[in-house]
Amino acid sequence: MTARKPLVAGNWKMNGDIVSNEQLFTALRADLGRASLSQVEVVVCPPYPYLGQAAAWLGDTGIAWGAQDVSTQPNGAYTGDVSAAMLVDLGCQWAIVGHSERRQLAGETDQQVAAKVSMCMTRGVGVIACIGETLEERESGHTEAVLGRQVDAIAAALVDPAHPLPPGRVVLAYEPVWAIGTGRTASPEIAQAAHRFVRERLAQRGYGHAGATRILYGGSVKPGNAASLFAMADVDGGLIGGASLVADDFLAICRAAAVA
Ligand code: 13P
């Protein structure tokens, strides 16, 4: 079996300010020593305006930082967009793409998500590509059809031989929409079944590193449920929303991943 180092990423969403961020960065710096970081990869994704602050506070720690989105375009007249090249310019190592909030609120399509994956590949930005079904899709028996469609678009970008990303820089995040911010976590068994399906689908679509790709679970991960989720064979860490804003909770989740 391929060894996959667990990864925990904090998606701060549209939260924080200079003062509260500083408190959070200070707590992460103080607690996450080299020893724990040798067992878990930690990424913090604040809003765009605070990426420079993340660089200043985390640059020398081994904790990586990332953006919550990236443009489908390389540069030009795209007001409000931020390109992968700009992220690289700042020293930003990761970008989340295809979060369900962007798919739902900004109408992002599978093709746009794939274009974002391609942009990250072109510039060498590590990608955390999100997928997940809604409650209605799950209850009507369409979970695998939805995940399959979403994974196919991402896989089509990943197999582009022109700009391969090293396998360790390709991460998928299964985030069932019904579990995001609701307190209703997927059971470990539901998460495992979805993760296994996603990994097999990546392989079926010709992505040669499916076995080495980390697949994170996201959706109401808390210190109390993290260990049981991370214990599943195909759950390689977590993408954490609300709990990533509370230093003690995020640190506890990172520790749960380190011992999983
Ligand atoms: P919560 O952890 O707040 O449910 O959010 C999950 C998420 O959307 C992370 O990207």
Coordinates of C-alpha atoms and ligand atoms in Angstrom, one line a residue:
M1 CA 0.0 0.0 0.0
T2 CA 1.2 3.5 -0.8
A3 CA 2.2 5.5 2.3
R4 CA 0.4 8.8 2.3
K5 CA 1.4 11.4 4.9
P6 CA -1.7 12.8 6.5
L7 CA -2.6 16.4 5.6
V8 CA -4.9 18.8 7.5
A9 CA -5.9 22.0 5.8
G10 CA -7.7 24.9 7.5
N11 CA -10.1 26.7 5.3
W12 CA -10.8 29.9 7.1
K13 CA -13.4 31.0 4.4
M14 CA -14.4 34.7 4.7
N15 CA -13.4 35.0 8.4
G16 CA -10.7 36.8 10.3
D17 CA -8.9 40.1 10.7
I18 CA -5.4 41.2 11.3
V19 CA -5.7 41.0 15.1
S20 CA -7.5 37.7 15.4
N21 CA -5.3 36.1 12.6
E22 CA -2.2 37.1 14.6
Q23 CA -3.6 35.3 17.7
L24 CA -4.3 32.2 15.6
F25 CA -0.9 32.2 13.9
T26 CA 0.8 32.7 17.2
A27 CA -0.9 29.7 18.7
L28 CA -0.1 27.5 15.7
R29 CA 3.5 28.5 15.8
A30 CA 3.8 27.8 19.5
D31 CA 2.2 24.4 19.3
L32 CA 3.1 22.7 16.0
G33 CA 6.7 21.8 16.5
R34 CA 8.9 20.0 13.9
A35 CA 8.1 16.7 15.6
S36 CA 4.4 16.8 14.9
L37 CA 4.9 18.3 11.5
S38 CA 7.1 15.4 10.5
Q39 CA 3.9 13.2 10.9
V40 CA 1.3 15.5 9.4
E41 CA 1.4 18.2 6.7
V42 CA -0.5 21.3 7.9
V43 CA -1.9 24.0 5.5
V44 CA -3.7 27.2 6.5
C45 CA -5.8 29.0 3.9
P46 CA -6.8 32.5 5.0
P47 CA -8.7 35.0 2.7
Y48 CA -6.5 36.5 -0.1
P49 CA -5.8 39.8 1.7
Y50 CA -4.1 37.9 4.6
L51 CA -1.8 35.7 2.5
G52 CA 1.0 38.1 3.1
Q53 CA 0.3 38.0 6.9
A54 CA 0.4 34.1 6.7
A55 CA 3.7 34.3 4.9
A56 CA 5.2 36.5 7.6
W57 CA 3.9 34.4 10.5
L58 CA 4.3 30.9 9.0
G59 CA 7.1 31.3 6.5
D60 CA 9.7 29.8 8.9
T61 CA 7.6 27.1 10.6
G62 CA 7.0 24.2 8.2
I63 CA 3.3 25.0 8.3
A64 CA 2.3 25.8 4.7
W65 CA -0.3 28.3 3.6
G66 CA -2.6 28.5 0.7
A67 CA -5.4 30.4 -1.1
Q68 CA -9.1 29.5 -1.2
D69 CA -9.4 29.9 -4.9
V70 CA -7.5 30.7 -8.1
S71 CA -8.5 32.2 -11.5
T72 CA -9.1 30.0 -14.5
Q73 CA -7.1 32.7 -16.5
P74 CA -3.4 33.4 -16.6
N75 CA -3.7 37.2 -16.5
G76 CA -5.6 40.1 -18.0
A77 CA -8.9 41.8 -17.7
Y78 CA -10.5 39.6 -15.0
T79 CA -11.5 42.1 -12.3
G80 CA -11.4 40.5 -8.8
D81 CA -9.5 37.4 -10.0
V82 CA -6.1 36.3 -8.6
S83 CA -3.9 34.2 -10.9
A84 CA -1.8 31.1 -10.1
A85 CA 1.3 33.1 -11.1
M86 CA 0.5 35.7 -8.4
L87 CA 0.1 33.0 -5.8
V88 CA 3.6 31.7 -6.7
D89 CA 5.0 35.2 -6.6
L90 CA 3.8 35.5 -3.0
G91 CA 5.3 32.1 -2.1
C92 CA 1.9 30.5 -1.7
Q93 CA 2.2 26.7 -2.0
W94 CA -1.4 25.6 -2.2
A95 CA -4.8 26.6 -3.6
I96 CA -8.3 25.1 -2.8
V97 CA -10.4 24.8 -6.0
G98 CA -14.0 23.8 -6.6
H99 CA -15.2 24.3 -3.0
S100 CA -19.0 23.7 -2.9
E101 CA -19.6 27.2 -1.8
R102 CA -18.0 28.4 -5.0
R103 CA -19.8 25.8 -7.0
Q104 CA -23.2 26.8 -5.5
L105 CA -22.8 30.5 -4.8
A106 CA -20.6 31.5 -7.7
G107 CA -22.1 28.9 -10.1
E108 CA -18.7 27.3 -10.8
T109 CA -18.9 24.4 -13.2
D110 CA -16.8 21.2 -13.4
Q111 CA -15.1 22.6 -16.4
Q112 CA -14.1 25.8 -14.5
V113 CA -12.8 23.7 -11.6
A114 CA -10.7 21.6 -14.1
A115 CA -9.3 24.9 -15.6
K116 CA -8.3 26.0 -12.2
V117 CA -6.5 22.6 -11.6
S118 CA -4.7 23.2 -14.9
M119 CA -3.7 26.7 -13.9
C120 CA -2.2 25.3 -10.6
M121 CA -0.4 22.6 -12.6
T122 CA 1.1 25.1 -15.0
R123 CA 2.5 27.2 -12.2
G124 CA 3.4 24.4 -9.8
V125 CA 0.8 25.4 -7.1
G126 CA -0.4 22.4 -5.0
V127 CA -4.1 21.8 -5.6
I128 CA -6.8 20.8 -3.1
A129 CA -9.7 20.0 -5.4
C130 CA -13.1 19.7 -3.7
I131 CA -16.0 17.4 -4.6
G132 CA -19.1 16.4 -2.9
E133 CA -22.8 15.7 -3.3
T134 CA -25.8 17.6 -1.9
L135 CA -28.3 16.0 0.5
E136 CA -30.8 15.7 -2.3
E137 CA -28.3 14.0 -4.5
R138 CA -27.4 11.5 -1.8
E139 CA -31.0 10.8 -0.8
S140 CA -32.0 10.2 -4.4
G141 CA -29.2 7.7 -4.9
H142 CA -27.0 9.9 -7.1
T143 CA -23.9 10.2 -4.9
E144 CA -21.7 8.1 -7.1
A145 CA -22.9 9.7 -10.3
V146 CA -22.2 13.2 -9.0
L147 CA -18.8 12.3 -7.5
G148 CA -17.9 10.5 -10.7
R149 CA -18.7 13.5 -12.9
Q150 CA -16.8 15.8 -10.6
V151 CA -13.7 13.5 -10.4
D152 CA -13.7 12.9 -14.2
A153 CA -13.3 16.6 -14.9
I154 CA -10.5 16.9 -12.4
A155 CA -8.8 13.8 -13.6
A156 CA -8.9 15.0 -17.2
A157 CA -6.8 18.0 -16.1
L158 CA -4.5 15.9 -13.9
V159 CA -3.5 13.6 -16.8
D160 CA -2.2 16.4 -18.9
P161 CA 1.4 15.4 -19.5
A162 CA 2.6 19.0 -20.2
H163 CA 2.6 20.2 -16.6
P164 CA 2.5 17.2 -14.2
L165 CA 2.3 18.1 -10.5
P166 CA 4.2 15.7 -8.2
P167 CA 1.7 13.3 -6.6
G168 CA 2.2 14.9 -3.2
R169 CA 0.9 18.2 -4.6
V170 CA -2.4 16.7 -5.8
V171 CA -5.0 16.5 -3.1
L172 CA -8.7 15.9 -3.4
A173 CA -11.2 16.8 -0.7
Y174 CA -14.5 14.9 -0.3
E175 CA -16.9 17.4 1.3
P176 CA -20.5 16.2 1.3
V177 CA -22.4 19.5 1.1
W178 CA -24.9 18.3 3.7
A179 CA -22.1 18.0 6.3
I180 CA -20.5 21.4 5.7
G181 CA -21.2 23.8 8.6
T182 CA -24.2 21.7 9.7
G183 CA -22.7 19.7 12.6
R184 CA -23.8 16.6 10.7
T185 CA -20.6 14.7 10.0
A186 CA -20.5 11.8 7.6
S187 CA -20.0 8.6 9.4
P188 CA -16.5 7.1 9.0
E189 CA -18.1 4.3 6.9
I190 CA -19.8 6.8 4.6
A191 CA -16.6 8.8 4.2
Q192 CA -14.6 5.6 3.5
A193 CA -17.0 4.4 0.9
A194 CA -16.9 7.7 -0.9
H195 CA -13.1 8.0 -0.7
R196 CA -12.6 4.5 -2.0
F197 CA -14.9 5.3 -4.9
V198 CA -13.0 8.5 -5.7
R199 CA -9.6 6.8 -5.6
E200 CA -10.8 4.0 -7.9
R201 CA -12.4 6.5 -10.3
L202 CA -9.1 8.6 -10.5
A203 CA -7.3 5.4 -11.5
Q204 CA -10.0 4.3 -14.0
R205 CA -9.6 7.7 -15.6
G206 CA -5.9 7.2 -16.2
Y207 CA -4.4 9.1 -13.3
G208 CA -1.3 7.1 -12.5
H209 CA -0.9 8.4 -9.0
A210 CA -4.3 7.6 -7.6
G211 CA -2.8 5.4 -4.9
A212 CA -0.5 8.2 -3.7
T213 CA -3.1 11.0 -3.9
R214 CA -4.3 12.2 -0.5
I215 CA -8.1 12.4 -0.2
L216 CA -9.2 14.6 2.7
Y217 CA -12.6 14.5 4.3
G218 CA -14.3 17.8 5.1
G219 CA -17.6 18.6 6.7
S220 CA -18.1 19.3 10.4
V221 CA -14.8 17.8 11.5
K222 CA -14.2 18.4 15.2
P223 CA -11.7 17.2 17.8
G224 CA -14.3 14.7 18.9
N225 CA -14.8 12.9 15.5
A226 CA -11.5 13.5 13.8
A227 CA -9.7 10.3 15.0
S228 CA -12.5 8.0 13.9
L229 CA -12.6 9.5 10.4
F230 CA -8.8 9.6 10.0
A231 CA -8.6 5.9 11.0
M232 CA -10.3 4.9 7.8
A233 CA -8.0 3.4 5.1
D234 CA -8.7 6.0 2.4
V235 CA -9.2 9.1 4.6
D236 CA -5.9 10.8 4.5
G237 CA -6.7 13.9 6.6
G238 CA -9.2 16.7 6.7
L239 CA -10.3 20.0 5.2
I240 CA -11.5 21.9 8.2
G241 CA -13.8 24.9 8.2
G242 CA -15.2 26.2 11.5
A243 CA -12.9 24.3 13.8
S244 CA -9.8 25.7 12.0
L245 CA -10.7 29.1 13.4
V246 CA -10.3 27.9 17.0
A247 CA -6.6 27.2 17.7
D248 CA -7.1 24.4 20.3
D249 CA -9.6 22.6 18.1
F250 CA -7.5 22.8 14.9
L251 CA -4.4 21.7 16.8
A252 CA -6.3 18.7 18.3
I253 CA -7.4 17.7 14.8
C254 CA -3.8 18.0 13.5
R255 CA -2.7 15.8 16.4
A256 CA -5.4 13.2 15.6
A257 CA -4.1 13.1 12.0
A258 CA -0.5 12.7 13.1
V259 CA -1.3 9.6 15.1
A260 CA -3.8 8.1 12.6
Ligands
13P1 P1 -17.0 23.0 8.4 O1 -15.8 22.3 9.0 O2 -17.2 24.3 9.0 O3 -18.2 22.1 8.3 O4 -16.6 23.3 6.9 C1 -16.0 22.4 6.1 C2 -15.5 23.0 4.8 O5 -16.3 23.5 4.0 C3 -14.1 23.1 4.7 O6 -13.7 23.5 3.4

